Amino acid sequence: MRCPGPPSSQVAKVQHTHTRSHAGQLSRSSHPCSSSNATGTTTVVLPAGTVIGSVPPVRLETFGSVQATGVGPACPQMTGLNITPLLLDVIILPDVEETLYFGTSLGDETEDCLTISVMRPEGTAAAAKLPVLFWIFGGGFETGSPQAYNGSVLIPQSVGQGKPMILVAVNYRLGDFGFLGGSEVLADGAANLGLLDQRMGLEWVADNVAGFGGDPDAVIIWGESGGSMSVFDQLAIFDGNNTSKGRPLFRGAIMDSGSITPTEPVDSAKAQEIFDTVVEAAGCASVADSGKLECLRGIGYETFLKATNSVSTYLSYSSPAFNYAPRPDGRTLTASPEVLAETGKYATVPIIIGNQENEVRNNICFIPDQHHTKADLIFYLNDVFFHNATSDEVAALVDTYPDNPDSPAGIGASNATYPEFKRLAAILGDWELTFMSRLLLETFPFNVPAWSYQATYANGTPILGTYHSTDVPHLFYETDDVSTAIQALYISFVDSLDPNNYAAGTACGYLTPWPTWQERKQLLELGAQSTRLIYDDARAASFDYIQAHLKTLRL
């Protein structure tokens, strides 16, 4: 039996209207495939030449009448791609290519890219006070754009379930434009600009979403992958102060495949090495240290973009050891995220958090097939990921994972591809994503509800299983029974801060009542045919080791 979908009348025709925000008058229209969809609303307009290495300014003047239809341009992308034989094997698998997001489908890249897309049900009145779902896209802090996401499925589903909502998608700077590190950047106060772009987007929503029929007091922040890591960072920046003008910017959060990311400071050796590489590629190496950042700002967009792409991307040998990521700078992030979590320096709001069972297995397909022995694996982890750990410490971590081609996830020994493939995937997936969710949950107050899940619905995919980003089609594009049920959980959470309040009949027998993680430390397993509750205790020895050694296991 098919789950009931939204009535067809909810699919809107293109309509042009006007509204006014503090930035001026906005012309907007609906997306041709969704409910009344106001897109391209300008959050910040940065004059050309000020984007590189600059904090987004607060613009108080009005801009007059602004054409704000369609989707805004993508921020500059890092799309260097390492083609491996294994990648060629997996990319031909059904439905795999669309979830790898190489960035090649993004258009209109420009440095003047700080925009917000606002999508809402057709006919929404300004006084509707609908809850707002604030989306932060993923892409390893190097690729991605709101262009790849719209509300053509989620918004009609919310209307059909009697819980209409508004979807907002924020753009933010990537790579060197948004996350350049180095001592020069730290001294200039120009670190974590991408996070500050996201924060300004939240502030824009607080000031303006009421004009679109949204409730600024009912905002949920949501992200996947790097966007999900950004969600935790938005909980933790300024030591957990999530207010603007005396009111909270959001009341809940959803983190899909990402949360805490243990990182070294902005002026760490790794961040400095990347800065120096970019400076060299940009022709600024001969400039005194105190002038290098200004040199980068003055070389022009095209030259700077080329210099940025001289650094390897997360679609290469270093995947997924992000060369660009939010890092502690003493102000925006006062410490590594796991420290902020352990010390309670983050906004505690109700959350949904979870992962795919086989995280990063697709990411490591970009790594050359050269890890055939335990010694190869230890060297790679030490060289690319854990610079501050000794080889003995890395070896001890590796030893907590069985040397078994069918371990730790059971998709078959024939899918191991090379001797250390699955062990490498398990270590990186746990360290970067799965265990970080558990670590955050262990710090969470008992009286603030948190729900956690693990997805296994794609375990039939050869080689990859339920890999990183398989959730995106279910959440944004698909209308099958499983997707509709998962969407219902999120829509319910946006509406009531409880995922269990979905409309009767929506789940078609797929969903199991979902207890909070604090009750029994259980996850909702999202399978291909049904759901069940499982305990969040997988690979306990590995979790204990990583938790005890995080100071030396940071990016």
XYZ file of C-alpha atoms in Angstrom:
555
model
C 0.000 0.000 0.000
C 1.236 3.460 -0.848
C 1.507 6.031 1.917
C -0.882 8.928 1.289
C 0.923 11.792 -0.409
C 0.062 15.468 -0.520
C -2.898 16.550 -2.629
C -1.922 17.503 -6.148
C -3.438 20.941 -5.658
C -0.454 21.808 -3.480
C 1.816 21.950 -6.528
C 1.867 25.622 -7.351
C 2.035 27.634 -10.495
C 4.614 30.380 -10.806
C 3.374 33.471 -9.032
C 5.111 36.840 -8.680
C 4.604 38.835 -5.515
C 6.524 41.376 -3.475
C 7.425 41.592 0.175
C 9.672 43.914 2.132
C 12.541 43.045 4.419
C 14.923 45.381 6.178
C 17.168 45.031 3.125
C 14.608 46.402 0.699
C 11.843 45.216 -1.608
C 12.095 41.672 -2.967
C 10.462 40.284 -6.078
C 9.936 36.554 -5.776
C 8.241 33.684 -7.550
C 7.447 30.065 -6.901
C 9.598 27.169 -8.020
C 7.824 25.570 -10.997
C 7.808 22.186 -9.252
C 6.949 23.084 -5.684
C 4.772 25.041 -3.387
C 5.046 28.815 -3.472
C 8.786 29.059 -3.464
C 10.474 32.402 -2.827
C 14.101 31.920 -3.771
C 17.236 33.941 -4.185
C 16.513 36.404 -1.394
C 19.706 38.332 -0.766
C 21.108 37.858 2.719
C 24.267 39.890 2.348
C 25.556 41.796 -0.658
C 29.330 41.932 -0.567
C 31.045 44.268 -3.023
C 33.512 42.536 -5.342
C 36.981 42.414 -3.854
C 35.926 42.226 -0.209
C 34.881 38.599 -0.061
C 38.365 37.078 0.088
C 39.327 36.712 3.738
C 36.778 39.229 5.070
C 34.109 38.972 7.756
C 30.610 39.448 6.279
C 29.597 43.031 7.028
C 26.250 43.960 8.522
C 24.416 45.920 5.827
C 21.888 48.323 7.310
C 21.023 50.341 4.202
C 18.198 49.278 1.921
C 18.904 48.051 -1.605
C 15.730 49.305 -3.240
C 13.850 46.789 -5.370
C 15.788 43.529 -5.741
C 14.950 40.791 -8.255
C 15.002 37.704 -6.032
C 13.470 34.963 -8.156
C 15.157 31.680 -8.934
C 18.043 30.174 -7.004
C 21.101 32.252 -6.156
C 24.577 31.534 -7.526
C 26.894 28.947 -6.016
C 29.906 30.058 -4.041
C 33.290 29.172 -5.589
C 33.844 25.411 -5.583
C 36.810 23.069 -5.169
C 36.097 20.260 -7.599
C 39.427 18.513 -8.074
C 38.678 14.815 -8.458
C 40.964 11.785 -8.118
C 39.816 9.030 -10.481
C 40.624 5.548 -9.173
C 39.719 2.109 -10.559
C 37.504 1.551 -7.518
C 35.662 4.807 -8.137
C 34.985 3.732 -11.711
C 33.565 0.458 -10.375
C 31.144 2.092 -7.943
C 30.027 5.032 -10.049
C 28.225 2.740 -12.479
C 26.114 1.267 -9.680
C 22.426 2.322 -9.766
C 21.696 5.632 -8.020
C 25.283 6.074 -6.790
C 26.551 8.885 -9.006
C 23.798 11.318 -8.015
C 24.754 11.076 -4.338
C 28.488 11.665 -4.785
C 27.943 15.358 -5.637
C 31.033 16.178 -7.614
C 29.817 19.769 -7.899
C 29.773 19.620 -11.685
C 26.033 20.394 -11.860
C 26.372 23.701 -10.014
C 26.188 26.840 -12.096
C 26.810 30.572 -11.854
C 29.706 30.366 -9.414
C 30.707 33.761 -8.105
C 32.342 35.291 -5.068
C 29.228 37.432 -4.576
C 27.217 34.427 -3.474
C 25.764 35.037 -0.020
C 22.083 34.412 -0.632
C 19.178 32.677 1.034
C 16.395 30.671 -0.633
C 12.991 30.813 1.060
C 10.444 28.140 0.075
C 6.899 28.075 1.463
C 3.452 26.598 0.802
C 1.370 28.332 -1.816
C -0.870 31.033 -0.448
C 0.947 31.425 2.867
C -0.216 34.590 4.588
C 2.270 36.923 6.237
C 0.578 36.240 9.583
C 0.720 32.425 9.248
C 3.628 31.961 11.698
C 4.728 28.653 10.180
C 7.727 26.824 11.652
C 10.962 27.240 9.718
C 13.457 24.544 8.715
C 16.855 26.176 8.092
C 19.014 23.990 5.797
C 22.830 24.053 5.683
C 24.171 22.047 2.741
C 27.120 19.661 2.946
C 30.116 19.059 0.717
C 33.186 18.858 2.921
C 33.412 22.671 3.243
C 34.692 22.642 -0.349
C 31.655 22.052 -2.583
C 27.908 22.468 -2.428
C 25.129 24.996 -2.877
C 21.415 25.480 -2.153
C 21.003 24.897 -5.912
C 21.034 21.152 -5.266
C 18.103 21.245 -2.814
C 14.543 22.506 -2.930
C 11.257 22.009 -1.143
C 9.379 20.355 -3.995
C 8.832 17.206 -1.920
C 9.189 18.261 1.717
C 6.888 21.266 1.636
C 3.934 19.513 -0.049
C 4.434 16.585 2.333
C 4.256 18.948 5.293
C 1.033 20.450 3.955
C -0.439 17.039 3.275
C 0.266 16.008 6.866
C -1.384 19.130 8.238
C 1.935 20.539 9.454
C 2.913 23.187 6.876
C 6.368 24.674 7.176
C 8.839 26.975 5.454
C 12.186 25.707 4.162
C 15.113 28.131 4.114
C 18.458 27.232 2.486
C 21.540 29.336 3.240
C 24.614 29.784 1.093
C 28.058 30.193 2.648
C 31.664 30.530 1.501
C 33.768 27.420 1.000
C 37.426 26.430 0.806
C 39.876 29.310 1.176
C 37.043 31.779 0.779
C 35.343 30.565 3.946
C 37.729 28.392 5.948
C 41.299 29.485 5.317
C 43.594 28.913 8.297
C 47.044 30.056 9.329
C 48.558 32.392 11.886
C 48.050 35.369 9.575
C 44.330 34.633 9.339
C 44.066 34.255 13.100
C 45.844 37.556 13.731
C 43.523 39.299 11.282
C 40.366 37.929 12.936
C 39.274 36.409 9.621
C 38.836 32.746 10.635
C 35.713 30.633 10.179
C 34.090 33.045 7.758
C 31.806 30.310 6.421
C 30.362 29.809 9.898
C 29.815 33.540 10.230
C 28.010 33.523 6.868
C 25.685 30.833 8.231
C 25.181 32.822 11.425
C 24.280 35.920 9.434
C 21.755 33.799 7.535
C 20.156 32.815 10.844
C 20.079 36.453 11.893
C 18.449 37.366 8.573
C 15.758 34.768 9.216
C 15.157 36.154 12.704
C 14.690 39.638 11.262
C 12.776 38.819 8.088
C 11.078 35.434 7.971
C 7.893 36.774 9.555
C 7.340 38.716 6.326
C 7.171 35.376 4.499
C 4.706 33.889 6.977
C 7.353 32.223 9.138
C 7.739 32.164 12.900
C 11.195 33.415 13.960
C 10.686 31.716 17.311
C 10.165 28.276 15.701
C 13.348 27.745 13.681
C 15.017 24.324 13.403
C 18.554 24.209 11.975
C 19.336 21.175 9.817
C 22.320 19.934 7.864
C 23.978 16.899 6.307
C 27.683 15.997 6.239
C 29.681 19.246 6.415
C 26.352 21.010 6.858
C 25.602 18.784 9.844
C 29.007 19.539 11.339
C 28.116 23.182 10.810
C 24.891 22.665 12.750
C 26.851 21.585 15.804
C 29.208 24.506 15.290
C 26.187 26.823 15.273
C 25.223 25.281 18.617
C 28.744 25.862 19.920
C 29.976 29.158 18.472
C 30.421 31.960 20.975
C 30.399 29.251 23.678
C 26.792 28.360 22.997
C 25.295 31.836 22.710
C 22.681 31.276 20.022
C 20.849 34.560 20.561
C 20.504 37.712 18.510
C 18.856 40.850 19.815
C 17.927 38.962 22.955
C 16.063 36.045 21.319
C 17.228 32.527 20.385
C 17.979 32.031 16.702
C 16.672 28.450 16.757
C 14.819 26.076 19.061
C 15.954 22.685 17.744
C 18.512 20.992 15.503
C 18.837 18.031 13.126
C 22.275 16.579 12.389
C 22.557 13.991 9.604
C 26.024 12.403 9.342
C 28.080 14.941 11.212
C 28.309 16.725 14.558
C 31.453 17.164 16.634
C 34.607 17.427 14.498
C 37.817 17.281 16.592
C 40.119 19.897 15.090
C 43.428 21.598 15.767
C 43.471 25.431 16.028
C 43.374 27.836 13.111
C 47.130 28.389 13.425
C 48.005 24.678 13.704
C 50.759 23.158 11.583
C 48.284 21.637 9.121
C 46.303 24.859 8.676
C 49.515 26.839 8.281
C 50.841 24.434 5.658
C 47.661 24.911 3.601
C 47.906 28.696 3.933
C 51.530 28.612 2.790
C 50.622 26.402 -0.175
C 47.946 28.839 -1.306
C 50.264 31.822 -0.796
C 52.920 30.142 -2.948
C 50.428 29.292 -5.702
C 49.089 32.849 -5.641
C 52.533 34.410 -6.092
C 52.513 36.033 -2.649
C 55.331 34.021 -1.050
C 57.883 36.810 -1.340
C 55.703 39.225 0.612
C 56.425 39.703 4.334
C 54.297 37.523 6.618
C 52.345 40.539 7.831
C 51.289 41.317 4.261
C 50.528 37.878 2.858
C 46.797 37.956 3.618
C 46.446 41.393 2.062
C 48.331 40.093 -0.960
C 45.762 37.303 -1.341
C 42.942 39.817 -1.072
C 44.469 41.899 -3.818
C 45.238 39.316 -6.484
C 41.728 39.073 -7.884
C 39.068 36.407 -7.914
C 40.278 34.146 -10.718
C 43.857 34.020 -9.461
C 42.753 33.332 -5.909
C 40.361 30.588 -7.025
C 43.162 28.909 -8.979
C 45.444 29.112 -5.941
C 42.694 27.614 -3.778
C 42.426 24.637 -6.096
C 46.152 23.960 -5.777
C 45.262 22.215 -2.500
C 43.965 18.650 -2.683
C 40.232 18.235 -2.164
C 38.172 15.769 -0.157
C 37.611 13.910 -3.448
C 41.245 12.832 -3.499
C 44.006 11.018 -1.601
C 43.289 12.915 1.609
C 39.561 12.155 1.666
C 37.934 12.718 4.113
C 40.674 14.551 6.071
C 39.203 17.959 5.385
C 41.842 20.480 4.412
C 39.230 23.142 5.015
C 37.041 22.977 8.095
C 35.966 25.180 10.991
C 38.813 25.418 13.505
C 39.170 26.864 17.011
C 40.120 30.544 16.793
C 39.559 31.642 20.393
C 36.453 33.620 19.480
C 33.993 31.963 17.129
C 35.035 28.517 18.347
C 36.900 28.888 21.627
C 38.110 25.258 21.675
C 37.949 22.044 19.677
C 34.286 20.989 19.345
C 34.624 17.876 21.522
C 35.960 20.068 24.333
C 33.045 22.464 23.920
C 30.685 19.497 24.119
C 32.359 17.979 27.181
C 32.283 21.329 29.019
C 28.691 22.106 28.077
C 29.578 25.166 26.007
C 26.896 24.694 23.392
C 23.213 25.533 23.077
C 21.195 22.610 24.401
C 18.061 22.297 22.306
C 16.082 19.195 21.289
C 17.887 17.316 18.512
C 17.652 14.511 15.998
C 21.075 13.075 15.197
C 22.188 10.020 13.268
C 24.333 8.353 10.651
C 24.430 5.922 7.764
C 25.746 2.496 8.766
C 28.627 2.555 6.266
C 29.783 6.151 6.532
C 32.674 7.377 4.314
C 32.878 4.127 2.355
C 32.116 6.123 -0.778
C 34.627 8.823 0.197
C 37.548 6.444 0.345
C 36.866 5.319 -3.204
C 38.822 8.437 -4.180
C 41.908 7.108 -2.377
C 44.300 5.011 -4.486
C 44.216 1.285 -3.778
C 47.433 1.034 -1.772
C 46.463 -0.130 1.713
C 47.091 -3.845 1.510
C 48.696 -4.413 4.901
C 48.222 -3.182 8.434
C 51.483 -1.245 8.116
C 50.138 0.533 4.998
C 46.988 1.469 6.891
C 48.871 2.801 9.918
C 51.161 4.894 7.734
C 48.255 6.418 5.816
C 46.291 7.315 8.945
C 49.378 8.801 10.590
C 50.418 10.730 7.504
C 47.046 12.153 6.450
C 44.799 12.240 9.521
C 46.505 11.902 12.882
C 49.635 14.061 12.675
C 49.930 14.436 16.439
C 49.626 10.744 17.283
C 52.558 8.336 17.374
C 52.576 5.348 15.073
C 52.130 3.141 18.147
C 48.996 5.059 19.121
C 47.578 4.695 15.621
C 48.478 0.990 15.633
C 46.640 0.560 18.921
C 43.562 2.203 17.373
C 43.742 -0.082 14.343
C 44.007 -3.115 16.614
C 40.593 -2.356 18.125
C 39.077 -3.244 14.721
C 39.170 -6.927 13.697
C 41.324 -7.825 10.712
C 38.407 -9.472 8.984
C 37.172 -8.726 5.447
C 33.541 -8.936 6.643
C 34.108 -6.631 9.606
C 32.608 -4.470 10.961
C 29.547 -4.231 8.711
C 28.199 -7.382 7.118
C 27.868 -6.742 3.424
C 30.074 -9.669 2.525
C 33.755 -10.493 2.180
C 33.454 -10.328 -1.597
C 32.855 -6.594 -1.301
C 36.058 -5.846 0.607
C 37.721 -4.774 -2.698
C 41.232 -4.782 -1.154
C 42.541 -6.149 2.170
C 42.242 -3.028 4.365
C 39.346 -1.277 2.587
C 36.601 -2.047 5.086
C 38.780 -1.525 8.141
C 39.878 1.880 6.820
C 36.253 2.817 6.144
C 35.168 1.683 9.596
C 37.897 3.618 11.411
C 37.309 6.853 9.532
C 33.532 6.574 9.627
C 33.544 5.963 13.371
C 36.150 8.591 14.243
C 34.655 11.331 12.099
C 30.921 10.662 12.314
C 29.373 7.700 14.130
C 31.309 7.911 17.393
C 31.119 11.695 17.451
C 27.319 11.443 17.528
C 27.554 9.072 20.485
C 30.067 11.320 22.211
C 27.760 14.328 21.875
C 24.783 12.357 23.128
C 26.720 11.308 26.215
C 27.181 14.989 27.093
C 23.544 15.877 26.440
C 21.329 16.915 29.383
C 18.820 14.260 30.365
C 15.967 16.772 30.379
C 16.550 17.968 26.795
C 15.206 15.320 24.401
C 17.520 13.802 21.809
C 16.604 11.155 19.253
C 19.217 9.165 17.352
C 19.099 6.796 14.383
C 21.187 4.557 12.145
C 20.235 4.011 8.508
C 20.625 0.614 6.852
C 18.089 0.974 4.016
C 20.746 0.709 1.275
C 22.665 -2.297 2.595
C 22.093 -4.098 -0.687
C 24.356 -1.672 -2.550
C 27.477 -3.602 -3.648
C 30.779 -2.472 -2.122
C 29.264 0.600 -0.463
C 26.303 -0.550 1.627
C 24.392 2.340 3.227
C 27.061 4.897 2.563
C 27.523 8.592 3.303
C 24.854 10.797 1.654
C 22.359 8.023 0.837
C 19.943 9.905 3.086
C 19.800 12.987 0.856
C 17.515 11.502 -1.858
C 15.197 10.092 0.821
C 14.876 13.468 2.476
C 14.664 15.777 -0.551
C 13.705 13.935 -3.713
C 11.993 10.581 -3.212
C 8.302 9.862 -2.528
C 8.401 6.097 -1.905
C 7.000 4.721 1.346
C 10.304 4.663 3.234
C 11.182 8.208 2.195
C 7.714 9.516 3.041
C 7.918 7.943 6.504
C 11.350 9.436 7.239
C 10.180 12.818 6.000
C 7.214 12.506 8.366
C 9.588 12.140 11.331
C 11.390 15.356 10.413
C 8.196 17.279 9.646
C 6.792 16.243 13.023
C 9.958 17.388 14.788
C 9.893 20.750 13.009
C 6.264 21.194 13.991
C 6.315 20.009 17.612
C 9.923 19.196 18.628
C 8.892 15.531 18.750
C 9.387 13.197 15.742
C 6.633 10.855 16.929
C 3.716 13.209 16.279
C 3.321 12.345 12.603
C -0.122 12.114 11.069
C -1.975 8.805 11.438
C -1.453 6.565 8.421
C 1.660 8.377 7.233
C 4.093 5.639 8.199
C 2.170 2.734 6.650
C 3.472 0.364 9.326
C 7.109 1.244 8.676
C 7.824 3.307 11.765
C 8.385 2.105 15.308
C 7.739 4.514 18.214
C 11.025 6.348 18.724
C 12.208 6.829 22.328
C 14.731 9.492 23.250
C 18.341 8.355 23.350
C 18.549 9.193 27.038
C 15.929 6.573 27.956
C 17.906 3.447 26.984
C 20.665 4.646 24.650
C 18.848 3.198 21.676
C 18.903 4.112 17.998
C 16.051 3.851 15.534
C 17.387 1.639 12.747
C 15.925 2.761 9.423
C 15.847 -0.381 7.291
C 14.678 -1.028 3.754
C 11.379 -2.580 4.863
C 10.915 -1.712 8.524
C 12.386 0.007 11.556
C 13.553 -1.388 14.876
C 15.340 -0.210 18.010
C 18.995 -1.166 18.516
C 21.410 -0.268 21.277
C 24.041 2.378 20.593
C 26.952 0.241 21.745
C 28.632 -0.978 18.552
C 32.422 -1.339 18.657
C 32.646 -0.245 22.288
C 36.390 -0.871 22.593
C 37.078 1.308 19.558
C 34.817 4.045 20.915
C 36.556 3.992 24.291
C 39.982 4.226 22.666
C 39.032 7.139 20.404
C 37.324 8.993 23.241
C 40.405 8.618 25.453
C 42.820 9.809 22.733
C 40.943 12.648 21.034
C 43.648 15.178 21.889
C 45.992 13.397 19.499
C 43.306 12.343 17.002
C 42.298 15.784 15.753
C 42.272 17.059 12.187
